[in-house]
CSV table of N, CA, C and O in Angstrom, one decimal:
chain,number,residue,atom,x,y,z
Y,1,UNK,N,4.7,22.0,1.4
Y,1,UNK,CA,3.5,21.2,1.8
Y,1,UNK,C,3.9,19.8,1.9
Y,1,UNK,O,4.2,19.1,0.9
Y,2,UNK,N,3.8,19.1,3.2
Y,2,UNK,CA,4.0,17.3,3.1
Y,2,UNK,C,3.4,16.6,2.7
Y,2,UNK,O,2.6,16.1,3.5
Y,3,UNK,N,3.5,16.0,1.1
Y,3,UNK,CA,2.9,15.2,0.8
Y,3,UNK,C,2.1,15.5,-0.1
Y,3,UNK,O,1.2,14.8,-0.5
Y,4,UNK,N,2.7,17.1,-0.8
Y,4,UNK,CA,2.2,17.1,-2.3
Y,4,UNK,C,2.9,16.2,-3.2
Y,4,UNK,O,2.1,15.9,-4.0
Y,5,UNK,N,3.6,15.9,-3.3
Y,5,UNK,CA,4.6,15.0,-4.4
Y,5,UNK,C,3.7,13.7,-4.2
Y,5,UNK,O,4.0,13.0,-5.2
Y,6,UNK,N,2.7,12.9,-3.6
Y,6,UNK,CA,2.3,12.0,-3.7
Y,6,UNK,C,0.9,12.1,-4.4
Y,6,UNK,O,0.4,13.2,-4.5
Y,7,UNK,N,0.3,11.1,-4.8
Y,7,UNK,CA,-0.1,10.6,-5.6
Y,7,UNK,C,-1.9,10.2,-4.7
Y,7,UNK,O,-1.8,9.6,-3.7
Y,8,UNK,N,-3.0,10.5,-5.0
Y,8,UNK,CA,-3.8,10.1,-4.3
Y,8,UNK,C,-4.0,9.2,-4.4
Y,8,UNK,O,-5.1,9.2,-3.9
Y,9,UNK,N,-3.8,7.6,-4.9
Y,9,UNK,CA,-3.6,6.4,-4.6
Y,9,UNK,C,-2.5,6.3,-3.3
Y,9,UNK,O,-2.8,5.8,-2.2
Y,10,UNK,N,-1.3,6.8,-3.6
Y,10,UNK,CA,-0.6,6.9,-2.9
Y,10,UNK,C,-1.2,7.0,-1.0
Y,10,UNK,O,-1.2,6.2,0.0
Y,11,UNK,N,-1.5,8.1,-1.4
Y,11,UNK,CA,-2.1,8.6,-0.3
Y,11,UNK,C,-3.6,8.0,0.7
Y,11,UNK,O,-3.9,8.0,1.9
Y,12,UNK,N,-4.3,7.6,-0.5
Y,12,UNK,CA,-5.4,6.2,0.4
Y,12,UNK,C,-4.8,5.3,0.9
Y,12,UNK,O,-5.0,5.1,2.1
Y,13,UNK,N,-4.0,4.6,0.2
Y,13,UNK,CA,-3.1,3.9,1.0
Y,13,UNK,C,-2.4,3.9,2.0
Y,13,UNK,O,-2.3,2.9,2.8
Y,14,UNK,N,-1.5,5.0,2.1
Y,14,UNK,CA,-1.6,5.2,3.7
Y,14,UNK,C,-2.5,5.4,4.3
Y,14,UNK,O,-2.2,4.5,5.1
Y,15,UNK,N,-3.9,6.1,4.8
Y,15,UNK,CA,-5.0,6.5,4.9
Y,15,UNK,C,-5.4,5.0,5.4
Y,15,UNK,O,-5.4,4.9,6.7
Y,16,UNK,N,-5.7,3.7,4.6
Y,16,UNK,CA,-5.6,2.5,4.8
Y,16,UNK,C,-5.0,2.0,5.6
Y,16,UNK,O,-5.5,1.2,6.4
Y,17,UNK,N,-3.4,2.2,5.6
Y,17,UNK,CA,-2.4,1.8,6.8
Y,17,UNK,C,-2.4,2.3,8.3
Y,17,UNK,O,-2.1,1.7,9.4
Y,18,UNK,N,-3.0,3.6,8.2
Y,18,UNK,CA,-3.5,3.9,9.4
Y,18,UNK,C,-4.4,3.5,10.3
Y,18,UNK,O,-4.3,3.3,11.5
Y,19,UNK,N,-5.8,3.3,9.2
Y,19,UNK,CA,-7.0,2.8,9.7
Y,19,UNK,C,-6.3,1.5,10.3
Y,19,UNK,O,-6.1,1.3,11.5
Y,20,UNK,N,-6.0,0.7,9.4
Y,20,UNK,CA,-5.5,-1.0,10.2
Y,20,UNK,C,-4.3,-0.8,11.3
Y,20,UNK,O,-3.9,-1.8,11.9
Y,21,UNK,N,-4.0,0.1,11.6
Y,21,UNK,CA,-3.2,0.4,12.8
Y,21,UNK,C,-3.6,0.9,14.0
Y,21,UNK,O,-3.0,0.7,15.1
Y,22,UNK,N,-5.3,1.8,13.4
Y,22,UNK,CA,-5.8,2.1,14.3
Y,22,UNK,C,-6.9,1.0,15.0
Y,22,UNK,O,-7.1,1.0,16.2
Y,23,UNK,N,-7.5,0.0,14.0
Y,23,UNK,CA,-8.2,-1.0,14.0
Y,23,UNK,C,-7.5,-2.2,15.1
Y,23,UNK,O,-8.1,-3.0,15.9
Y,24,UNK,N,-6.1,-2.2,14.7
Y,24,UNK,CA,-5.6,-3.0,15.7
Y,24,UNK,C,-5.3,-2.7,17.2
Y,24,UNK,O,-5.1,-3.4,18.2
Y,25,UNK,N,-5.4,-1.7,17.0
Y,25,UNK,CA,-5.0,-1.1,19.0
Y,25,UNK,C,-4.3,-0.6,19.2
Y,25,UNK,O,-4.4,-0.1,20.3
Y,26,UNK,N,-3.0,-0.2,18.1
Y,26,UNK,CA,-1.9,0.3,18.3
Y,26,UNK,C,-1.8,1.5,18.0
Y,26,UNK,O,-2.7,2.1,17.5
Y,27,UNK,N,-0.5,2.3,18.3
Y,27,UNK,CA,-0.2,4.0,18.6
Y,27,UNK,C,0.8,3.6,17.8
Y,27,UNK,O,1.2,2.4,17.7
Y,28,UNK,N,1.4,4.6,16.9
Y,28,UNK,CA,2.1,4.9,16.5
Y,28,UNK,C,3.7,4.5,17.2
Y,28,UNK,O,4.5,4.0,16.4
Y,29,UNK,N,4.0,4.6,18.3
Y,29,UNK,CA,4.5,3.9,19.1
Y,29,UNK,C,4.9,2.5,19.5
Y,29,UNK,O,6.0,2.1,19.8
Y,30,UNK,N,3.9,1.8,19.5
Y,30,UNK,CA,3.7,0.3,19.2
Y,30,UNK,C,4.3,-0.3,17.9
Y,30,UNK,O,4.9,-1.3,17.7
Y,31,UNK,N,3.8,0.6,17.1
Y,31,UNK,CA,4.2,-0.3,15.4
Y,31,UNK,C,5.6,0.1,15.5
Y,31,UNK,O,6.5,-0.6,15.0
Y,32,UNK,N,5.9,1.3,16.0
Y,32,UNK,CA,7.8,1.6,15.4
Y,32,UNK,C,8.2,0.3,16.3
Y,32,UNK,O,8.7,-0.7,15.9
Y,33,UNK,N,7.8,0.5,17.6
Y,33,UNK,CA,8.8,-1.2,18.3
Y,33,UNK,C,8.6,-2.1,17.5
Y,33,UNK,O,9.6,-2.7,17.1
Y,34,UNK,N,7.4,-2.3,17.1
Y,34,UNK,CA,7.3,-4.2,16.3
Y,34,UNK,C,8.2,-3.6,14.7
Y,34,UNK,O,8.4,-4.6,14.0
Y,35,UNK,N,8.6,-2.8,14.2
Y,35,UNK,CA,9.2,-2.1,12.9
Y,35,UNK,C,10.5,-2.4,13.5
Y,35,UNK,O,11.2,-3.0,12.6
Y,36,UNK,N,11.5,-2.2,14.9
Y,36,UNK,CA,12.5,-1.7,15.3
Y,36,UNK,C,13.2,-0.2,14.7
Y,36,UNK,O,14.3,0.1,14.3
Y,37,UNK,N,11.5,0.8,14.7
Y,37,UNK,CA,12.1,2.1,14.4
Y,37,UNK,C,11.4,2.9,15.4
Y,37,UNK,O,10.5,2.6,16.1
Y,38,UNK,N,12.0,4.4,15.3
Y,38,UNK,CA,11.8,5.4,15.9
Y,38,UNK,C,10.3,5.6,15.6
Y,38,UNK,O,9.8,5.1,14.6
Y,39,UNK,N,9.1,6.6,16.9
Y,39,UNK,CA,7.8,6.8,16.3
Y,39,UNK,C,8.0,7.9,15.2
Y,39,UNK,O,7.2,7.9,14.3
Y,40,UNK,N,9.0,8.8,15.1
Y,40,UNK,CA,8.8,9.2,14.0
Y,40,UNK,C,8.9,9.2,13.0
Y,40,UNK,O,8.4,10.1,12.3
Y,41,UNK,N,9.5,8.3,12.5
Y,41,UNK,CA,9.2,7.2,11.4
Y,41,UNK,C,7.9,6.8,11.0
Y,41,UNK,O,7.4,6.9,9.9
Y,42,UNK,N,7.4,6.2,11.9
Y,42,UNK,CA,5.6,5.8,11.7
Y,42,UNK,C,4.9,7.3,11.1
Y,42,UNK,O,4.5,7.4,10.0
Y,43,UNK,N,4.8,8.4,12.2
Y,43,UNK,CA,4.5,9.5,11.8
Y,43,UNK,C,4.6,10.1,10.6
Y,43,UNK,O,3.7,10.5,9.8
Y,44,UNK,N,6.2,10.0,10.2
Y,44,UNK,CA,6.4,10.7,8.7
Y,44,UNK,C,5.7,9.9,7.7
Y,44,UNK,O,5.4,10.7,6.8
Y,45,UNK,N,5.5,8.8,7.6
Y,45,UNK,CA,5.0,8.0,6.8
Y,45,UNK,C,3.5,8.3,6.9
Y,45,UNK,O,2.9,8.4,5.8
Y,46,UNK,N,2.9,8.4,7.9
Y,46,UNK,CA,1.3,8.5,7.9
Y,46,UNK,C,1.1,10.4,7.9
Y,46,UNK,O,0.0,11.1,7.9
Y,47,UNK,N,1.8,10.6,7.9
Y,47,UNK,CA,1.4,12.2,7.2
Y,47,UNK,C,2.2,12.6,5.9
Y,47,UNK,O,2.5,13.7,5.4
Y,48,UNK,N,2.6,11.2,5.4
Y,48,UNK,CA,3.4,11.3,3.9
Y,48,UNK,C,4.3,12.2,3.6
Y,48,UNK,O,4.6,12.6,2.4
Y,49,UNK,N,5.1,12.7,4.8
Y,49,UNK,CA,6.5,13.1,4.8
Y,49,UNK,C,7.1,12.0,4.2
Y,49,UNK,O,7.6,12.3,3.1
Y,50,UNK,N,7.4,10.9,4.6
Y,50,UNK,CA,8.5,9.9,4.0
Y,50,UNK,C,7.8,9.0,2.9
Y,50,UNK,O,6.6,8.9,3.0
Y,51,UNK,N,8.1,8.6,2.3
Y,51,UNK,CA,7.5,7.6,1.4
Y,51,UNK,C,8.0,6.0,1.7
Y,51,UNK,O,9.2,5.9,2.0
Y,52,UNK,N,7.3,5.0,1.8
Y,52,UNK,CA,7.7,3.5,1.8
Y,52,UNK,C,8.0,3.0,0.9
Y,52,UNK,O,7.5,3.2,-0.3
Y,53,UNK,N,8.7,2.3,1.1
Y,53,UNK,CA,9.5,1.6,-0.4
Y,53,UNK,C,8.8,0.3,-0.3
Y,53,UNK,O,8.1,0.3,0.7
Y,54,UNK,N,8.7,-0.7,-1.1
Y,54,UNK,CA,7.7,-2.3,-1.5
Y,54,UNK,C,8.5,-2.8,-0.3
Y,54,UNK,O,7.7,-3.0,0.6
Y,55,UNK,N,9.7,-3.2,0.2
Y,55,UNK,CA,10.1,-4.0,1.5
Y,55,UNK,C,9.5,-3.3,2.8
Y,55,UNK,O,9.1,-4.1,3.7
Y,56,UNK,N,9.6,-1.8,2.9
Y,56,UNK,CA,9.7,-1.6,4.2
Y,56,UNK,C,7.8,-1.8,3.8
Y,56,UNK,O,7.4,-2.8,4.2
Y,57,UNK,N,6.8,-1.0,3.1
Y,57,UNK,CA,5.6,-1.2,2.9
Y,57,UNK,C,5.1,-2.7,3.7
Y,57,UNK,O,4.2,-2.8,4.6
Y,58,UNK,N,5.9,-3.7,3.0
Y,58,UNK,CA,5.6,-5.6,3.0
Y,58,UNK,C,6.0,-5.8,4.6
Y,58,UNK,O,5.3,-6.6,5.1
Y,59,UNK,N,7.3,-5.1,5.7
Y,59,UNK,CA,7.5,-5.5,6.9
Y,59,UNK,C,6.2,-4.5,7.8
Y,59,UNK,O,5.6,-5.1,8.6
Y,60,UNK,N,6.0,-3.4,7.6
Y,60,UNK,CA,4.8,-2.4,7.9
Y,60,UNK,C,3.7,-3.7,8.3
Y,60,UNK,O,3.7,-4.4,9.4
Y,61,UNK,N,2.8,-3.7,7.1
Y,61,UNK,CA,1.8,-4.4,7.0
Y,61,UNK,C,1.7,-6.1,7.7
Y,61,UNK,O,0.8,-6.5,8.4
Y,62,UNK,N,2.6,-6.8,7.4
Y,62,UNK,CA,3.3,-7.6,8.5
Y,62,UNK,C,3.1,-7.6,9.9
Y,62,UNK,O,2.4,-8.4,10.6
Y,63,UNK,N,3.7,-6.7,10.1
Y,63,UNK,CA,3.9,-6.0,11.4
Y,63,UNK,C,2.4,-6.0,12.2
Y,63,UNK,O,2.1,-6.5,13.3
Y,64,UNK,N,1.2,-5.1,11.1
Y,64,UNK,CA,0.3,-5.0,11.3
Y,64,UNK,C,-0.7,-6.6,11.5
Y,64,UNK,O,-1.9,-6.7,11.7
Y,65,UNK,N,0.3,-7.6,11.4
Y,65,UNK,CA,-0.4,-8.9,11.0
Y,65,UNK,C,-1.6,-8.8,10.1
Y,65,UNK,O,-2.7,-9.4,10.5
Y,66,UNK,N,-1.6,-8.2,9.1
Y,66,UNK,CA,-1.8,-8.3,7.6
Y,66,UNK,C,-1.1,-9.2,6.6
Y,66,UNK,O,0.0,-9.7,6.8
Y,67,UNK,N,-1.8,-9.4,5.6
Y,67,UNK,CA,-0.7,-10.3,4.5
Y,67,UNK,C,-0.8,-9.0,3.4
Y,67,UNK,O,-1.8,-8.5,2.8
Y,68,UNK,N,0.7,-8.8,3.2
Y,68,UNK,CA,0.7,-7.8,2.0
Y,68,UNK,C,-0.1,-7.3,0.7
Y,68,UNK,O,-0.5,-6.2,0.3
Y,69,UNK,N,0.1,-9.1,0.1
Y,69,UNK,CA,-0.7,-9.1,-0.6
Y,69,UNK,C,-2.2,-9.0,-1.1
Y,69,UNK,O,-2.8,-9.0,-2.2
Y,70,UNK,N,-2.6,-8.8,0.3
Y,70,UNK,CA,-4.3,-9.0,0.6
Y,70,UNK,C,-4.5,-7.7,0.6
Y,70,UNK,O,-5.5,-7.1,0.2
Y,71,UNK,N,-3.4,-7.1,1.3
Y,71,UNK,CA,-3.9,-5.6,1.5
Y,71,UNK,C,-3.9,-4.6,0.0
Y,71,UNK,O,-4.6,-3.7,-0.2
Y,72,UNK,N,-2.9,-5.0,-0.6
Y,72,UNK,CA,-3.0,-4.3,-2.2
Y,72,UNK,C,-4.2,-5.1,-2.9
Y,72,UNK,O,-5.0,-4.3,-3.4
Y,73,UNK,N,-4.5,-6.0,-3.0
Y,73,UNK,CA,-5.8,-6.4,-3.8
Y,73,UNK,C,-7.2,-5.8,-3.2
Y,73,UNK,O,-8.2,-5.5,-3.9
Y,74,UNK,N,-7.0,-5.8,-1.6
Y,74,UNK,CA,-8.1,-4.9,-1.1
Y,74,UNK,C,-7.6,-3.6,-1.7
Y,74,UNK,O,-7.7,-3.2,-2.8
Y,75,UNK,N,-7.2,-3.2,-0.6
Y,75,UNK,CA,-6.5,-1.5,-1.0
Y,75,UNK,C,-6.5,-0.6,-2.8
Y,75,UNK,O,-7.0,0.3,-3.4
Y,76,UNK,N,-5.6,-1.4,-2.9
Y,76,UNK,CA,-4.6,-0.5,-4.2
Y,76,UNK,C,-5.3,-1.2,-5.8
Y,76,UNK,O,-5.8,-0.4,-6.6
Y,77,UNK,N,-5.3,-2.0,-5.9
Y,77,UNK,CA,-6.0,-2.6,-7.2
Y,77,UNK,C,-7.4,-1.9,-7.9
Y,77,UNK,O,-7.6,-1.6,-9.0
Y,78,UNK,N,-8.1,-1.7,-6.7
Y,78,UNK,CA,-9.4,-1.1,-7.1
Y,78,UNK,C,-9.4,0.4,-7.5
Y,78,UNK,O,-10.2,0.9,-8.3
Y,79,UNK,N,-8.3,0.8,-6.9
Y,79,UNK,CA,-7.6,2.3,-7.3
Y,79,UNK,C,-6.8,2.5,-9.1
Y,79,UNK,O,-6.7,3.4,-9.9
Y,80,UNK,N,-6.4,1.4,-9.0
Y,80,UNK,CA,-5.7,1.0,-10.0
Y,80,UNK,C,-6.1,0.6,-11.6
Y,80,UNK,O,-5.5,0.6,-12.7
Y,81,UNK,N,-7.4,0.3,-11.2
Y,81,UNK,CA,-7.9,-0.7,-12.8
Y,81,UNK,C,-8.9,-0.2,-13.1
Y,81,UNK,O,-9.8,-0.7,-13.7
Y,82,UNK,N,-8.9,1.0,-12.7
Y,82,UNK,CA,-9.6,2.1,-13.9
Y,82,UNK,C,-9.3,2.8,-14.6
Y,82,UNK,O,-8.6,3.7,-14.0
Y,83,UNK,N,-9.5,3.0,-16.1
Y,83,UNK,CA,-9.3,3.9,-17.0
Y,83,UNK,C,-9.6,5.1,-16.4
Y,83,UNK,O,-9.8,5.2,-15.2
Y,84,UNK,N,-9.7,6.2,-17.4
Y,84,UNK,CA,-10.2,7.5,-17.1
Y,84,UNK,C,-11.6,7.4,-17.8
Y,84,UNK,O,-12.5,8.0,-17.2
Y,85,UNK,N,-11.9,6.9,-18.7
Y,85,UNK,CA,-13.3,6.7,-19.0
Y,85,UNK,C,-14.0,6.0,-18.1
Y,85,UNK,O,-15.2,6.3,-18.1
Y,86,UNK,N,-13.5,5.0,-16.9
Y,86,UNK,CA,-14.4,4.2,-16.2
Y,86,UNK,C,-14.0,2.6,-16.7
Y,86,UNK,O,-14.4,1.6,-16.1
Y,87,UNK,N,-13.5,2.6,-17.7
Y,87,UNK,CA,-13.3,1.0,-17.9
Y,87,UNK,C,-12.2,0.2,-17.4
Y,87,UNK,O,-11.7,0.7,-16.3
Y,88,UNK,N,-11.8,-0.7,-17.8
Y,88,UNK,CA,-10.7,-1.3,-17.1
Y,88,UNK,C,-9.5,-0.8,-17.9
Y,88,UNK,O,-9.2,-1.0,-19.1
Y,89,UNK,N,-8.9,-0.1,-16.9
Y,89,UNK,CA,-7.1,0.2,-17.4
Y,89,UNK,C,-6.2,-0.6,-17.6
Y,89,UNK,O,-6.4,-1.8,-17.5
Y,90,UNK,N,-4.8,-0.1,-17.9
Y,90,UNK,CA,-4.0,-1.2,-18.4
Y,90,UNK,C,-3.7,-1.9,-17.7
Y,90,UNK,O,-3.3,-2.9,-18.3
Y,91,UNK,N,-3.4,-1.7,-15.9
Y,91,UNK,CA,-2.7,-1.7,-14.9
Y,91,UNK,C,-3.6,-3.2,-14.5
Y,91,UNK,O,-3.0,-4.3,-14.2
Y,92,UNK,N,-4.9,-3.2,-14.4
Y,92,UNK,CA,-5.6,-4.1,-14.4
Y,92,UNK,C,-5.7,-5.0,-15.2
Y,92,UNK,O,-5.9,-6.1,-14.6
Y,93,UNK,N,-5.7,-5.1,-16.7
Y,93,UNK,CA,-5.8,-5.9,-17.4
Y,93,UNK,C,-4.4,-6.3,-17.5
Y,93,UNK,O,-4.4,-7.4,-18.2
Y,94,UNK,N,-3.1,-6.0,-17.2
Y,94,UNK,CA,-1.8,-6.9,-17.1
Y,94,UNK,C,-1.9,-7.6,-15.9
Y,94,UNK,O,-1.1,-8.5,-15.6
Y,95,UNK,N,-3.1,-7.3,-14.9
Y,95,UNK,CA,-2.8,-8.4,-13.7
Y,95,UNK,C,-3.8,-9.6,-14.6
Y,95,UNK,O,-3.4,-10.7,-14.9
Y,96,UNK,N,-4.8,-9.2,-14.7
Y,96,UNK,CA,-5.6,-10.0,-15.5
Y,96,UNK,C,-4.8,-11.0,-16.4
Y,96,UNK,O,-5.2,-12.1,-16.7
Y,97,UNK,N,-3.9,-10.5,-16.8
Y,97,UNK,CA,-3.1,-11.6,-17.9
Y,97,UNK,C,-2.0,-12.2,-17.1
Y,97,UNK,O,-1.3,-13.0,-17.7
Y,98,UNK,N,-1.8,-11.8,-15.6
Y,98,UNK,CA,-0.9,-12.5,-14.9
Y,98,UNK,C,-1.5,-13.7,-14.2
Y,98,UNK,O,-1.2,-14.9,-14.2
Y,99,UNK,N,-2.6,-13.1,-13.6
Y,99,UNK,CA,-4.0,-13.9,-13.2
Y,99,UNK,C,-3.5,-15.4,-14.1
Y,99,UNK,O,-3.1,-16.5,-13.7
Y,100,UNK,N,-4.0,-15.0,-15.4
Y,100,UNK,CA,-4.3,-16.1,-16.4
Y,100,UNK,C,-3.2,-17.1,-16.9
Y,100,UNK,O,-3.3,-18.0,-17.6
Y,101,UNK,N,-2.0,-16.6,-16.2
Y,101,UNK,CA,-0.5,-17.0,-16.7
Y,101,UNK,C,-0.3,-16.9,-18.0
Y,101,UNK,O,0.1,-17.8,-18.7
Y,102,UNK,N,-0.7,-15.5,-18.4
Y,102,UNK,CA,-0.1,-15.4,-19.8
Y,102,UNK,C,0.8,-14.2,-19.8
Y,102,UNK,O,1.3,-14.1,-20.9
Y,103,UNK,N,1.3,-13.0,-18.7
Y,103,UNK,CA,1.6,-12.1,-18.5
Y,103,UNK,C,2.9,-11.9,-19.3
Y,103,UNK,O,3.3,-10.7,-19.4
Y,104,UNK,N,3.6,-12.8,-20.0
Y,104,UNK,CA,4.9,-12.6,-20.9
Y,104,UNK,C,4.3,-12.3,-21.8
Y,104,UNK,O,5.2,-11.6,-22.2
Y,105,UNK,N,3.4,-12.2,-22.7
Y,105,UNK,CA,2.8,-12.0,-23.7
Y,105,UNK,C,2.4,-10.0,-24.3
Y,105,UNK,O,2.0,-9.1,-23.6
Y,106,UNK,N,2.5,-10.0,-25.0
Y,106,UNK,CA,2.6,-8.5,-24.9
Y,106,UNK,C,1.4,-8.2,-26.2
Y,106,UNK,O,1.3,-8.6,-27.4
Y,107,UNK,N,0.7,-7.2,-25.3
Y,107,UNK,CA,-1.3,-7.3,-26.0
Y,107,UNK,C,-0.8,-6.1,-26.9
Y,107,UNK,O,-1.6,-5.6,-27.8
C-alpha cells in the first residue's frame, strides 16, 4: 500500500503541497522542470510513494514561490502542538521556548 509508512501529518502536508501547486497553475510537469526533475518524481511524492527530505521539501516549496518557513507554521505546527488531551504538546512548547530565546534550556 503507498504511503502506509507515513504519518498523517505527514500526509496533510503533502495534501497541502499539492493544493499550492494546484493553486498556482501548475501540472505536475511544470514543478519537476522548475525542481530539474522527472514528473515522476513530483507524482511519487504527491501520492507518498517517495518521501521528502527538509532540503529537497525547502527547494519544492521554493519552487512553488512559497517561503518554507511560512508554509510549516501555516501547515505543520498546528498539526504539531497538540497533545493527545487537546493541550499544548511538547513539540509546541519547545518552539515556544525557541520563540522566546530560551530553547537551550531544558524544562
Amino acid at each position: 500500500m503507498a504511503g502506509a509508512q507515513h504519518t498523517k501529518e505527514y500526509k496533510a502536508v503533502v495534501t497541502a503541497l499539492v493544493k499550492l501547486r494546484s493553486e498556482r497553475g501548475l501540472s505536475q510537469t511544470d514543478l519537476a522542470q522548475l525542481l530539474g526533475r522527472h514528473r515522476s518524481y513530483v507524482a511519487k511524492v504527491e501520492i507518498c510513494e517517495r518521501r521528502l527530505d527538509i532540503v529537497e521539501f525547502c527547494k519544492w516549496v521554493n519552487a512553488l514561490s512559497f517561503d518554507p518557513a511560512e508554509f510549516i507554521r501555516i501547515h505543520l505546527l498546528g498539526l504539531l502542538s497538540k497533545g493527545t488531551d487537546g493541550s499544548h504538546g511538547p513539540i509546541f512548547l519547545r518552539i515556544h521556548r525557541w520563540q522566546r530565546g530560551d530553547a537551550h534550556r531544558v524544562a
